[in-house]
Coordinates of C-alpha atoms in Angstrom, one line a residue:
K14 CA 0.0 0.0 0.0
L15 CA 1.2 3.5 -0.8
D16 CA -0.4 6.7 0.4
I17 CA 1.6 9.4 -1.5
L18 CA 3.7 9.4 -4.6
V19 CA 5.9 12.5 -5.2
N20 CA 7.5 13.0 -8.6
N21 CA 10.1 15.8 -8.6
A22 CA 12.1 15.1 -11.8
G23 CA 13.5 17.9 -13.8
V24 CA 16.3 18.7 -16.2
G25 CA 16.5 21.9 -18.2
G26 CA 17.1 20.4 -21.6
I27 CA 19.8 23.0 -22.3
I28 CA 23.5 23.7 -22.1
T29 CA 24.3 27.0 -20.6
D30 CA 27.3 29.3 -21.3
V31 CA 28.0 29.8 -17.6
D32 CA 30.5 32.6 -18.1
A33 CA 28.1 34.6 -20.3
L34 CA 25.4 34.0 -17.7
R35 CA 27.5 35.3 -14.9
S36 CA 28.6 38.4 -16.8
G37 CA 25.3 39.3 -18.3
M38 CA 22.5 38.3 -15.9
G39 CA 20.6 41.3 -14.6
K40 CA 22.0 43.7 -17.2
E41 CA 19.7 45.5 -19.5
G42 CA 19.1 43.7 -22.8
F43 CA 20.1 40.2 -21.3
K44 CA 19.0 37.6 -23.8
W45 CA 18.6 34.0 -22.6
D46 CA 18.5 32.6 -26.1
E47 CA 22.1 33.9 -26.7
I48 CA 23.6 31.9 -23.8
I49 CA 21.8 28.6 -24.0
T50 CA 22.0 25.8 -26.5
E51 CA 19.1 23.5 -27.2
T52 CA 19.5 20.3 -29.3
Y53 CA 17.4 17.4 -30.3
E54 CA 19.4 15.1 -28.0
L55 CA 18.9 17.4 -25.0
A56 CA 15.2 17.8 -25.8
E57 CA 14.8 14.1 -26.0
E58 CA 16.5 13.6 -22.6
C59 CA 14.4 16.4 -21.2
F60 CA 11.1 14.7 -22.2
K61 CA 12.4 11.3 -20.9
I62 CA 13.1 12.7 -17.5
N63 CA 10.5 15.5 -17.0
Y64 CA 7.5 13.8 -18.7
Y65 CA 8.0 10.1 -19.3
G66 CA 9.7 9.5 -15.9
P67 CA 6.8 10.8 -13.8
K68 CA 4.3 9.2 -16.1
R69 CA 5.9 5.7 -15.8
M70 CA 6.1 6.2 -12.0
C71 CA 2.4 7.0 -11.8
E72 CA 1.5 4.0 -14.0
A73 CA 3.7 1.7 -11.8
F74 CA 2.4 2.9 -8.5
I75 CA -1.3 3.5 -9.1
P76 CA -2.1 -0.1 -8.1
L77 CA -0.5 0.4 -4.7
L78 CA -2.1 3.9 -4.3
Q79 CA -5.5 2.3 -4.9
L80 CA -5.0 0.3 -1.8
S81 CA -4.8 3.5 0.3
D82 CA -7.7 5.2 2.1
S83 CA -6.3 8.6 1.0
P84 CA -4.1 8.2 -2.1
R85 CA -2.2 11.3 -3.4
I86 CA 0.0 11.9 -6.4
V87 CA 2.1 15.1 -6.4
N88 CA 3.8 15.9 -9.8
V89 CA 6.1 18.8 -9.2
S90 CA 6.0 21.0 -12.2
S91 CA 7.3 24.6 -12.7
S92 CA 5.9 28.0 -13.4
M93 CA 7.6 27.7 -16.8
G94 CA 5.1 24.9 -17.5
K95 CA 2.2 27.3 -17.6
L96 CA 0.2 27.2 -20.8
T97 CA 0.9 30.9 -21.3
N98 CA 4.6 30.0 -21.8
V99 CA 3.7 27.6 -24.6
L100 CA 3.7 30.1 -27.5
N101 CA 3.0 27.7 -30.3
E102 CA -0.8 28.2 -30.8
W103 CA -1.4 24.7 -32.1
A104 CA 0.3 23.0 -29.1
R105 CA -1.2 25.4 -26.6
G106 CA -4.7 24.7 -28.1
I107 CA -4.2 21.0 -27.6
L108 CA -2.8 21.2 -24.1
S109 CA -5.4 23.7 -22.9
D110 CA -8.4 21.7 -24.1
A111 CA -9.1 19.8 -20.9
E112 CA -12.2 18.0 -22.3
K113 CA -10.4 16.5 -25.3
L114 CA -7.0 16.1 -23.9
T115 CA -5.6 12.5 -24.0
E116 CA -2.3 10.9 -23.5
E117 CA -2.1 10.4 -27.3
R118 CA -2.7 14.2 -27.9
I119 CA 0.1 15.0 -25.5
E120 CA 2.4 12.5 -27.3
E121 CA 1.5 14.3 -30.6
V122 CA 2.7 17.6 -29.2
I123 CA 5.9 16.1 -27.8
N124 CA 6.6 14.3 -31.1
Q125 CA 6.0 17.5 -33.1
L126 CA 8.4 19.5 -31.0
L127 CA 11.0 16.8 -31.2
N128 CA 10.6 16.7 -35.0
D129 CA 11.0 20.5 -35.1
F130 CA 14.2 20.1 -33.1
K131 CA 15.4 17.5 -35.8
Q132 CA 14.4 19.9 -38.6
G133 CA 15.9 22.9 -36.9
T134 CA 12.6 24.8 -36.9
V135 CA 12.0 25.2 -33.2
K136 CA 12.5 28.9 -33.2
T137 CA 10.5 29.6 -36.4
K138 CA 7.6 27.5 -35.0
N139 CA 7.6 29.7 -31.9
W140 CA 7.4 27.0 -29.3
A141 CA 8.6 29.1 -26.3
K142 CA 10.8 32.2 -25.7
F143 CA 13.6 29.8 -24.6
M144 CA 14.0 26.3 -23.1
S145 CA 11.3 25.0 -25.4
A146 CA 11.7 21.3 -24.4
Y147 CA 11.6 22.2 -20.7
V148 CA 8.5 24.4 -21.0
V149 CA 6.6 21.8 -23.1
S150 CA 7.7 18.9 -20.9
K151 CA 6.3 20.6 -17.8
A152 CA 3.1 21.7 -19.6
A153 CA 2.7 18.1 -20.9
L154 CA 3.2 16.8 -17.3
N155 CA 0.5 19.2 -16.1
G156 CA -1.8 17.9 -18.8
Y157 CA -1.1 14.3 -17.9
T158 CA -1.8 15.1 -14.2
R159 CA -5.2 16.4 -15.2
I160 CA -5.9 13.2 -17.2
I161 CA -5.1 10.8 -14.4
A162 CA -6.9 13.0 -11.8
K163 CA -10.0 12.7 -13.9
K164 CA -9.5 9.0 -14.5
H165 CA -8.9 8.0 -10.9

């Protein structure tokens, strides 16, 4: 029997130029997108840890949680996972439609972003201001949390 499951996984999905961060942070005109690097491989790792890790933990432990009188799942997200930070209108539309949201629809969004990383079109598709994989992985986790809350 398990009473509470806390998922607190998180990686940024980026490589940061630490020297540029130290020298520029807080200064007028500081631009995050000039000091971070996002790649397909980093994005893939980000989704594996931030979305698929908690999802698999939930799937594995729900049977034990169902034995509890007061089961709880806490999926730690981030303010960066707010839907307002998902700038791509298509993706935001899918993730914000609570009535029609399914795990398959979430996968569709994730796969499209990963494809855009492969194609080098993440910036032109306007996924997020910066840290696109992180933002979308946390928004996807929030969506998944809504799905399992409704289901159980």
